[in-house]
Coordinates of C-alpha atoms (C1' of nucleotides) in Angstrom, one line a residue:
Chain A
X1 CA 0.0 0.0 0.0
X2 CA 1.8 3.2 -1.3
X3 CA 1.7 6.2 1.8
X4 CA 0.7 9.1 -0.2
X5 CA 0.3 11.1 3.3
X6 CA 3.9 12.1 4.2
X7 CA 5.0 12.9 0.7
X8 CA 7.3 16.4 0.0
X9 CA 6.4 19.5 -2.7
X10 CA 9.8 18.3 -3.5
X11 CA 9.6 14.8 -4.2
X12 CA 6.5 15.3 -6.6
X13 CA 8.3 17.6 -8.2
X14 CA 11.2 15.1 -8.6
X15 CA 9.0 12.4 -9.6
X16 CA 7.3 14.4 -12.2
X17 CA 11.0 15.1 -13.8
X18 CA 11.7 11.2 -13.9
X19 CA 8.7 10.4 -15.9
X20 CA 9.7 13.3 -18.4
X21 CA 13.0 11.0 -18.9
X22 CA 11.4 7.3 -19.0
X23 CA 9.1 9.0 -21.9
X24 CA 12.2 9.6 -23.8
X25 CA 13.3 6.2 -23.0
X26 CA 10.1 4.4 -23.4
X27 CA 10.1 6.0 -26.8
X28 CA 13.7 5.1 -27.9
X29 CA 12.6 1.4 -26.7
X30 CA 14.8 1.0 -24.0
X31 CA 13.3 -1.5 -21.7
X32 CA 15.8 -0.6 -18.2
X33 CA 17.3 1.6 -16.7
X34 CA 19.0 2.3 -13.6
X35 CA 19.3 4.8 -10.6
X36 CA 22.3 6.7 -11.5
X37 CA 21.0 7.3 -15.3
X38 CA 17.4 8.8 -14.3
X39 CA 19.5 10.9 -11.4
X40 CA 21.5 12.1 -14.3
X41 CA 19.1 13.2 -16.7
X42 CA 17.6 14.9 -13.6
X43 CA 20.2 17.2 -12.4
X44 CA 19.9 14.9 -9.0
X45 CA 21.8 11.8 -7.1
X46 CA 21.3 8.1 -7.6
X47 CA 20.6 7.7 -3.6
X48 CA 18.0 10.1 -3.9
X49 CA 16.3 8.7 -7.1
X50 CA 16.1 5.1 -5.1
X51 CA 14.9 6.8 -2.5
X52 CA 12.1 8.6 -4.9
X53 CA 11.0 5.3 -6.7
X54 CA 10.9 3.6 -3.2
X55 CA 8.0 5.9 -1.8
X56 CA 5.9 4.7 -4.8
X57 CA 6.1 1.1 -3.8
X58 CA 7.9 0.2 -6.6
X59 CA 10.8 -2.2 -6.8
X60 CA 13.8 -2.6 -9.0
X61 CA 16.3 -5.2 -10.0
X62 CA 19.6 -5.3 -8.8
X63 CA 20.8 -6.6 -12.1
X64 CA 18.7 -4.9 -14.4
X65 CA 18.0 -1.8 -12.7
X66 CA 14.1 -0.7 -13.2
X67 CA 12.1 -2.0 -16.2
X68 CA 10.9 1.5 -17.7
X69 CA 7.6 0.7 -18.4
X70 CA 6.5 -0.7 -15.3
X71 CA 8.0 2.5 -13.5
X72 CA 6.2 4.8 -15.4
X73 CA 3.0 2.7 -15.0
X74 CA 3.5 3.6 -11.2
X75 CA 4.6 6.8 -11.4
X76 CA 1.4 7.3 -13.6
X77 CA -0.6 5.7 -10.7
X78 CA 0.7 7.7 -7.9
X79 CA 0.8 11.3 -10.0
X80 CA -1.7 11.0 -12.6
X81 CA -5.9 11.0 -11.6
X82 CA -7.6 8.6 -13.0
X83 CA -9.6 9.7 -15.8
X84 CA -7.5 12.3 -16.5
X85 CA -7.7 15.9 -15.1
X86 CA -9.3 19.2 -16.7
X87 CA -7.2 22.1 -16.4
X88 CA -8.9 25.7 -17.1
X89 CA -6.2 28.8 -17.9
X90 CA -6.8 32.5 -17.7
X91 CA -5.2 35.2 -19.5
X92 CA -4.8 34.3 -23.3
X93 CA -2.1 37.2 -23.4
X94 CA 1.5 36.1 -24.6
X95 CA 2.2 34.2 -21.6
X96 CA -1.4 32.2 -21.6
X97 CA -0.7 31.2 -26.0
X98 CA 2.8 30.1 -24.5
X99 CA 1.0 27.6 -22.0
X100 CA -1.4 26.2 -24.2
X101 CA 1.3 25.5 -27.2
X102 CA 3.0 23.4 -23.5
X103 CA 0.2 21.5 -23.3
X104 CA -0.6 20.8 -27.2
X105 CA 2.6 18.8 -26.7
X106 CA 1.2 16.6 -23.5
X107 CA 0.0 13.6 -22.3
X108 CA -3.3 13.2 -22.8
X109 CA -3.7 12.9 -19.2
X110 CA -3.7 16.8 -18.6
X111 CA -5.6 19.0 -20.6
X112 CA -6.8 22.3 -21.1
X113 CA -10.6 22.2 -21.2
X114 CA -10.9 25.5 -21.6
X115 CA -9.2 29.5 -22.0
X116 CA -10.3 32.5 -20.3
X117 CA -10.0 36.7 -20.7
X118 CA -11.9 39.2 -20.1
X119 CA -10.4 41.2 -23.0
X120 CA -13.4 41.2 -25.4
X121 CA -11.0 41.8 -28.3
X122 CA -9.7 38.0 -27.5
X123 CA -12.8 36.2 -27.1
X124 CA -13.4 33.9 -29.9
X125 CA -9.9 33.7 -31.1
X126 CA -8.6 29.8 -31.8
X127 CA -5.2 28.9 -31.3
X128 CA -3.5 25.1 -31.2
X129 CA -7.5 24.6 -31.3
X130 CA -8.5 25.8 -27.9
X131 CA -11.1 28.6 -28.2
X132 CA -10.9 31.5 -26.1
X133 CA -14.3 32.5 -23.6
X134 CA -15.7 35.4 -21.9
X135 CA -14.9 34.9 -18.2
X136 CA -18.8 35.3 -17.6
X137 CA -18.8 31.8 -18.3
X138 CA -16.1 30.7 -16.3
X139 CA -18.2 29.3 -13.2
X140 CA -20.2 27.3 -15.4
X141 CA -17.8 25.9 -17.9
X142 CA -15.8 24.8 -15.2
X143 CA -18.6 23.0 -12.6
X144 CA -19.6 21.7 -15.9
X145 CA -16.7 20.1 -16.6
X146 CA -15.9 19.1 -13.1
X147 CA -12.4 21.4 -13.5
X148 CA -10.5 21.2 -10.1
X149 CA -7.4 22.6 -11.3
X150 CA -6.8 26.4 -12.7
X151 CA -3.6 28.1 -14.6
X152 CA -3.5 32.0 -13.8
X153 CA -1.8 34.0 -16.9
X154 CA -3.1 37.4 -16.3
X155 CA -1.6 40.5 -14.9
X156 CA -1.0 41.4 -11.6
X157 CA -3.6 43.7 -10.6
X158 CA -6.5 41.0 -11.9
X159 CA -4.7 37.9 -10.3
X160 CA -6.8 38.1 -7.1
X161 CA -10.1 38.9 -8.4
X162 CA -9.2 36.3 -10.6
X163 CA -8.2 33.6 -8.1
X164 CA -11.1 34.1 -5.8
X165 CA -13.4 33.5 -9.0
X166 CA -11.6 30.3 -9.4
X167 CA -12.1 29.3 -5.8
X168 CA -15.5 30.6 -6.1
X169 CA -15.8 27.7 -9.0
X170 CA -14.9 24.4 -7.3
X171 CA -11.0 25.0 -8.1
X172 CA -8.5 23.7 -5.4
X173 CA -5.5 23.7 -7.1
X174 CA -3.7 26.8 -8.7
X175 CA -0.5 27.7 -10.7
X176 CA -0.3 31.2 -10.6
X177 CA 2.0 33.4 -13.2
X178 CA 0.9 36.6 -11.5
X179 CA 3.7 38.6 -9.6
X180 CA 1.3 38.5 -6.5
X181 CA 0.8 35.9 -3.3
X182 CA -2.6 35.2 -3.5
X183 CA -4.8 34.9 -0.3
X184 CA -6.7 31.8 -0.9
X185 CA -8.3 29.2 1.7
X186 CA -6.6 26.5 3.6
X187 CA -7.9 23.9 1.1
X188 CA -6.3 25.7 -2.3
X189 CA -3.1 24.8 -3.0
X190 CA -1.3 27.0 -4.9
X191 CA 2.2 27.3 -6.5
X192 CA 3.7 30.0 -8.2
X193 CA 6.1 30.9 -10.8
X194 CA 8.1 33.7 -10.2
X195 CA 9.9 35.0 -12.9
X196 CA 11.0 38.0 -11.6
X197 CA 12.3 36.1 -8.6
X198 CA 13.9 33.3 -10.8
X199 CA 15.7 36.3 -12.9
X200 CA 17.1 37.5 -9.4
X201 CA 18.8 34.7 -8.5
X202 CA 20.3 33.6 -11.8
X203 CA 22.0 37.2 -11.5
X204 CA 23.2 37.2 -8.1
X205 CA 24.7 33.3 -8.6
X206 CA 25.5 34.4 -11.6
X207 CA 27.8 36.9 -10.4
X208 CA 28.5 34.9 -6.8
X209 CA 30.2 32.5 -8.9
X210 CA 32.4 35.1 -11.0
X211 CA 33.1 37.2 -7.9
X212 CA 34.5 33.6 -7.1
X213 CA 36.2 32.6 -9.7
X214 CA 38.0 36.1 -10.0
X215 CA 39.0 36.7 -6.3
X216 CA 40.9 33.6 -4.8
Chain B
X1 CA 31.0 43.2 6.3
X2 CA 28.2 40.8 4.5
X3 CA 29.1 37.4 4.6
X4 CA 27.3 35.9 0.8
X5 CA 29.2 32.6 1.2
X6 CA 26.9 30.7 2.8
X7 CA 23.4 32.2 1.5
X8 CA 21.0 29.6 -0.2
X9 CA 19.2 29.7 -3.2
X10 CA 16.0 29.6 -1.0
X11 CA 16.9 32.5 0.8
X12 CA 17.5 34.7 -2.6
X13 CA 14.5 34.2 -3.7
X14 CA 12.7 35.0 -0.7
X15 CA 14.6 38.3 -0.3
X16 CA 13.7 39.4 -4.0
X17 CA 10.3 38.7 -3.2
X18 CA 10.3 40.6 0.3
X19 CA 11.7 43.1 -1.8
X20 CA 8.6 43.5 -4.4
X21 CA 6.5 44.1 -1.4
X22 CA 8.8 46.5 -0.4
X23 CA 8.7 48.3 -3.9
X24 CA 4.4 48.6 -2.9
X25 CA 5.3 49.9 0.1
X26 CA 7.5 52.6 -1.0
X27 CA 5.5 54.1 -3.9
X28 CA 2.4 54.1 -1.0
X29 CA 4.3 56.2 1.0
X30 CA 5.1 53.7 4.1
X31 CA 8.2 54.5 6.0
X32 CA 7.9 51.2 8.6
X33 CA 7.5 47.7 8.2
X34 CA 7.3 45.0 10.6
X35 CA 8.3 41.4 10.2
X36 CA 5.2 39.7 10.4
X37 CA 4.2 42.1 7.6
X38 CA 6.6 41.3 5.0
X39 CA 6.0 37.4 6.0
X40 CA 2.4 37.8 5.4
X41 CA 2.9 39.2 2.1
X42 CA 5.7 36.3 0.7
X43 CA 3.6 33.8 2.8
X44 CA 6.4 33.0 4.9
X45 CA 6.5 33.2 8.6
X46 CA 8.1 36.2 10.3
X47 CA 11.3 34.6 12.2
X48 CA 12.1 33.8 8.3
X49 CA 12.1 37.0 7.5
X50 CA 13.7 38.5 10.3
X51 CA 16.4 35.7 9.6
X52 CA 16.5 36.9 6.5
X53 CA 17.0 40.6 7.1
X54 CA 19.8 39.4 9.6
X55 CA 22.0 37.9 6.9
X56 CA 21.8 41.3 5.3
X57 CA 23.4 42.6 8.4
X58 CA 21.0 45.1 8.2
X59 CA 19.1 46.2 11.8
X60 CA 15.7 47.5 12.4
X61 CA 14.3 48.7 15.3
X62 CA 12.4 46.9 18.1
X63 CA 9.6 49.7 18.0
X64 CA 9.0 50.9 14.2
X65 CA 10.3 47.8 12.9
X66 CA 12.1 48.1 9.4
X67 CA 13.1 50.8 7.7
X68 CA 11.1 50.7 4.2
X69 CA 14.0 52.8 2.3
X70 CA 16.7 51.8 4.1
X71 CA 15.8 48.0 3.9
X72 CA 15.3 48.5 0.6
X73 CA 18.7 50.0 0.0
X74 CA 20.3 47.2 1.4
X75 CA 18.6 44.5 -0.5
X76 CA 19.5 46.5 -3.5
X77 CA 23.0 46.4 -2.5
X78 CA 22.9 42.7 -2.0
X79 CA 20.7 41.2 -4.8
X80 CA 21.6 43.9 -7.3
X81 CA 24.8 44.2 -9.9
X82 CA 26.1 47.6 -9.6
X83 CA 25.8 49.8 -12.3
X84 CA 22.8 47.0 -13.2
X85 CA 22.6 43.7 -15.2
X86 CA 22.0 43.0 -18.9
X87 CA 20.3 40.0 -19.8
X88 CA 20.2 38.6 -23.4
X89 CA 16.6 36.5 -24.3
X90 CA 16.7 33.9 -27.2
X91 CA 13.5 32.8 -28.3
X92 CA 11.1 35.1 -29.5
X93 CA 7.9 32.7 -29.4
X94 CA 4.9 33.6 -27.3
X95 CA 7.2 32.6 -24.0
X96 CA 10.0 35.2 -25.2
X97 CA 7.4 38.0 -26.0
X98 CA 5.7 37.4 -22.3
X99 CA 8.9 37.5 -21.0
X100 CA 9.6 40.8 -23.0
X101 CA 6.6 42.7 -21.2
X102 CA 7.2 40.7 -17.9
X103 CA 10.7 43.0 -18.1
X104 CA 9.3 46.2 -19.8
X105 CA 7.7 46.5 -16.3
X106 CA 10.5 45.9 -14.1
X107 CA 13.1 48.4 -12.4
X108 CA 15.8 49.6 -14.4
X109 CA 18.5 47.4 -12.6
X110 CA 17.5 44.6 -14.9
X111 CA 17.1 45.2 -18.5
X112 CA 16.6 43.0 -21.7
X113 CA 19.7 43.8 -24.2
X114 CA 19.0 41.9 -27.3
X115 CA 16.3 39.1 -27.9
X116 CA 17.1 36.3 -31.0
X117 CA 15.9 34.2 -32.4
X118 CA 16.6 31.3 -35.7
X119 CA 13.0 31.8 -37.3
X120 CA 14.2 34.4 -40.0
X121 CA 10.3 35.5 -40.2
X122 CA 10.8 36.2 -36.9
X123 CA 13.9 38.5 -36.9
X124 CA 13.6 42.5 -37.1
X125 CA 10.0 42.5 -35.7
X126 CA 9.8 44.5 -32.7
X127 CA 8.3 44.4 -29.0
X128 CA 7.9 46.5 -26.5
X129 CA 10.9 48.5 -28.0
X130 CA 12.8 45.4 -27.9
X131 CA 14.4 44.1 -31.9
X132 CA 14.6 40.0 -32.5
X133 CA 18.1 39.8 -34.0
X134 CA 19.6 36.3 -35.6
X135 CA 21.2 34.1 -34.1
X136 CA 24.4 34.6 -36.0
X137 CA 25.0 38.3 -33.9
X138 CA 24.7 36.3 -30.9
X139 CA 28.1 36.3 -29.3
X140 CA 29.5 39.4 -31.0
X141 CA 25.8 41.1 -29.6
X142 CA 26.3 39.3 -25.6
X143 CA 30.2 39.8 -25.7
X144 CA 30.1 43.7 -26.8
X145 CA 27.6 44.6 -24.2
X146 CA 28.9 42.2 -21.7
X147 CA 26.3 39.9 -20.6
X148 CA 26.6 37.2 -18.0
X149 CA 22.7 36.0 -18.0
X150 CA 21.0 34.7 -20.4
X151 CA 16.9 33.4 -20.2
X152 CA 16.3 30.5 -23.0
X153 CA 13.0 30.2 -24.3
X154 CA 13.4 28.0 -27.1
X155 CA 11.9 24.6 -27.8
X156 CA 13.4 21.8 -26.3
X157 CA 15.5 20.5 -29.0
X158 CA 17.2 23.5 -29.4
X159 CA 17.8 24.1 -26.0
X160 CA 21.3 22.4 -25.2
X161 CA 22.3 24.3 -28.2
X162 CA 22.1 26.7 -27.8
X163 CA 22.7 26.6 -23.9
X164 CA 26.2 25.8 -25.6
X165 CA 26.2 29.4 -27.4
X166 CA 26.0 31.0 -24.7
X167 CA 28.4 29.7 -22.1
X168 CA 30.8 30.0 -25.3
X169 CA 29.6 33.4 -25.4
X170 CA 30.8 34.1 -21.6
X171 CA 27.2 33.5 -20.0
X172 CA 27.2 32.0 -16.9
X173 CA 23.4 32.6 -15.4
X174 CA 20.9 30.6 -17.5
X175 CA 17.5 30.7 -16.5
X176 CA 15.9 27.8 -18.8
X177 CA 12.5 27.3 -19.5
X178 CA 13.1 24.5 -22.2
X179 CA 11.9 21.4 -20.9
X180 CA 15.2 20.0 -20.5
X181 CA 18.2 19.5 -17.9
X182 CA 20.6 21.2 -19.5
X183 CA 24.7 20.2 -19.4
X184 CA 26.9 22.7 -18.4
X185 CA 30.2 23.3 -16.8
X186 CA 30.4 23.8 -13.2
X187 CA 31.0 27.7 -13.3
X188 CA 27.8 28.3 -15.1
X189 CA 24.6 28.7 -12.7
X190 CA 21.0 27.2 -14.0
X191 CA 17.9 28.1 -12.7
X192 CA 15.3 25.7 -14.5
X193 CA 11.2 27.3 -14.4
X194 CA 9.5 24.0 -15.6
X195 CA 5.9 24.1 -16.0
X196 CA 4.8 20.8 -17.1
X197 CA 6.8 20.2 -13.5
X198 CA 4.3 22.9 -11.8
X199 CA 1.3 21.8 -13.1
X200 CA 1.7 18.2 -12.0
X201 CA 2.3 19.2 -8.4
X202 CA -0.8 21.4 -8.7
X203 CA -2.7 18.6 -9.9
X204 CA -1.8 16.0 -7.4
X205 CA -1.4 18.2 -4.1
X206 CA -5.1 19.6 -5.1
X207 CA -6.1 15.8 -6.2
X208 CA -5.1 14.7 -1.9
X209 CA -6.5 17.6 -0.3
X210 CA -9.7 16.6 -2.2
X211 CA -9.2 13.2 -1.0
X212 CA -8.3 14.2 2.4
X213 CA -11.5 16.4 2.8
X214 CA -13.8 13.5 1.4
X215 CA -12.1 10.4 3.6
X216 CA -11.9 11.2 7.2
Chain C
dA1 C1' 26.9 -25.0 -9.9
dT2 C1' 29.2 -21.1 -8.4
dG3 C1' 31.9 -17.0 -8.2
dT4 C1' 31.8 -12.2 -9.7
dT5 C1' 29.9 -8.0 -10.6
dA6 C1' 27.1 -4.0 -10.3
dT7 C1' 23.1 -2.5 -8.7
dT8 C1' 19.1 -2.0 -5.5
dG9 C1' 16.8 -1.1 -0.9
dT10 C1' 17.2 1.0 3.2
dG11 C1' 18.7 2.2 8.0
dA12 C1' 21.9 5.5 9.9
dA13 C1' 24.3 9.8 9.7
dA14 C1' 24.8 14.3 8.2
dA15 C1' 23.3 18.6 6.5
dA16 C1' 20.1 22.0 5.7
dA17 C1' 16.0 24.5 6.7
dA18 C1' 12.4 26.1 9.4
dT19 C1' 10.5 27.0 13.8
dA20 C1' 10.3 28.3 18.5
dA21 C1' 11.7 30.8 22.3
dC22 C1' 13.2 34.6 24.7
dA23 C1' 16.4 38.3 26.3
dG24 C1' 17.1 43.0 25.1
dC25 C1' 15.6 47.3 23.7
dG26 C1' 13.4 51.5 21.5
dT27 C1' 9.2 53.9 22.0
dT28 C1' 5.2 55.6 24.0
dA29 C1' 2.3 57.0 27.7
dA30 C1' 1.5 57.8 32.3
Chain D
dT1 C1' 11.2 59.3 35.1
dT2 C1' 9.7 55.1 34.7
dA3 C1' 6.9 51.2 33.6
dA4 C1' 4.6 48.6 30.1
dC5 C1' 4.4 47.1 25.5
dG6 C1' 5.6 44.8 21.4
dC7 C1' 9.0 44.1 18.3
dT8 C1' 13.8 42.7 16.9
dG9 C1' 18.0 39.8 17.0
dT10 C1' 19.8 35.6 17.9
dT11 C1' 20.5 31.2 19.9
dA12 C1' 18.6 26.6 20.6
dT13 C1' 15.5 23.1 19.0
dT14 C1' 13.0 20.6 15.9
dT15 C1' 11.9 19.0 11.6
dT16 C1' 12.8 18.0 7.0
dT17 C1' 15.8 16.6 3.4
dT18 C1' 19.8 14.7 1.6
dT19 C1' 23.7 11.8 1.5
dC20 C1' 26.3 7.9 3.0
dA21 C1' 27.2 3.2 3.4
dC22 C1' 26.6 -1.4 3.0
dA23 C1' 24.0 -5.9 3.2
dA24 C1' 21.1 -8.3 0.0
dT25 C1' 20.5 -9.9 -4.6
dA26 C1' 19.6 -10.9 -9.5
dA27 C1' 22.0 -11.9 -13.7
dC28 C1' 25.8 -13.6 -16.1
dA29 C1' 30.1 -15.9 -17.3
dT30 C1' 32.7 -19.6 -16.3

DNA sequence: ATGTTATTGTGAAAAAAATAACAGCGTTAA
DNA sequence: TTAACGCTGTTATTTTTTTCACAATAACAT
């Protein structure tokens, strides 16, 4: 029985980056692989790797290593929902048309069910086939489609309004682009991209490492 | 004197967002913060922050609290290149032009230089006052104006590529958004923003707090 | 059969990060 | 002037996360 109780942010996030590689591998026909490679294609160690795949209940073979397939059949089981899940996004600015060319390339476990702005200029507009809406309809498309999950594309000043529509909806779940910490309830999960943030640190390692380098 | 040895990537970004809540504060006038304040608005709690502040080696005061200018100051003076940062963009897809106006917005302390791309249809068209150039000006373009970050927005295929260009090119910041691990040498810092990544935590930490709220 | 090899699975150790706790101290108000 | 208040600065503690280390083991060659 796998424990999904005490599992990290972190680990998920790990997991997630594994599965990217066994696709690559499953593709390419390769039936094993072991520890040390999927830690390498990850940026991560091989300890930490068996440590990953152990959580899922999965075992390997010490000659072999793991048999692709049947680790990516678990991971798929521990990550994925069954059925597959119904992601809405708002904001079909640059940012949102960026998103949904992502996701045109996914599994067909996520997908966008739908694309919201409040830019009338926008509604209607097609692109990679998803239609843009007029957020009036967002309450309903989403209940209708049972959508749990929500992608937030749209500038800052909206982003609250915008999230508390969402949570208004049925969402518990949010990946929010907007340079803003949202205030949501206990039960929404959200996680953020911060560019801006991500841009500040690549700078100041960035440098760190040439102050570094120059110095001693 | 600041000790920046031992400062975590965690704790960067935490700073740059106490900093943007900073920025609010400033333009509305404030002239005191206290720490629970700036942890309420990064979501963080306020011994963090006050941590934080410490390994500035900056000191506020047990009655106002922080200084809103002079904090800010000091951040500046830790996070920020003097004399300010150029930053070259490759990719000029919807990713690179949301990036463009994500950066059109920011302060002057970080500023786009050159965005390229390899689509010729793509190259002389301009955003947000910012020109795609080819490819082929690449390292005269980043080694003329001397840049040391570089964002890659570029499909995944092209990504090691030209990840390659620009450590030849003297970049040693990349902040990828390819979905790939890139290889590079040890003196060159990566910051990797992957979405497929953030999406499939979303999904699954919203998928157990559903579960969790159902079960018990 | 059996020895060899390279890997897994996992407890134990180490490191890193977050949290708690509280002494010390400006400020304010009496 | 002084007492009360509520915050900061910092050390100690706890929790979390990662790494180490090695016994157990499946496959293969001999």
């Amino acid at each position: 029985m796998i424990n999904r109780d005490k599992i990290s942010d972190k680990t998920i996030g790990r997991l997630s980056q594994y599965r990217r590689f066994l696709n690559l591998l499953h593709e390419n026909k390769v039936k094993n692989v072991f520890s040390y490679q999927i830690a390498n294609s990850a940026g991560v160690t091989s300890p930490q790797v068996r440590r990953d795949v152990m959580l899922l209940g999965y075992n390997g073979n010490p000659a072999k290593g793991y048999n692709v397939e049947a680790l990516m059949e678990c991971l798929a089981h521990y990550l994925d929902t069954p059925g597959g899940e119904g992601v809405v996004l708002v904001g079909f600015g640059n940012l949102g048309r960026a998103l949904i060319s992502y996701f045109s390339k996914q599994r067909p476990n996520l997908s966008i069910v739908a694309v919201f702005d409040n830019d009338p200029a926008l509604i209607g507009r097609v692109i990679h086939g998803v239609r843009c809406c007029s957020m009036e309809d967002f309450a309903s498309v989403a209940q209708q489609n049972n959508v749990r999950v929500g992608i937030l594309a749209v500038p800052a000043d909206q982003a609250q309004l915008t999230a508390d529509l969402m949570v208004a909806a049925g969402i518990n779940g949010i990946l929010n682009f907007a340079l803003t910490t949202l205030q949501v309830p206990p039960h929404v999960y959200v996680e953020r991209v911060d560019i801006t943030t991500s841009v500040e640190k690549v700078v100041f390692f960035a440098r760190k490492i040439r102050q570094e380098r120059t110095l001693p």
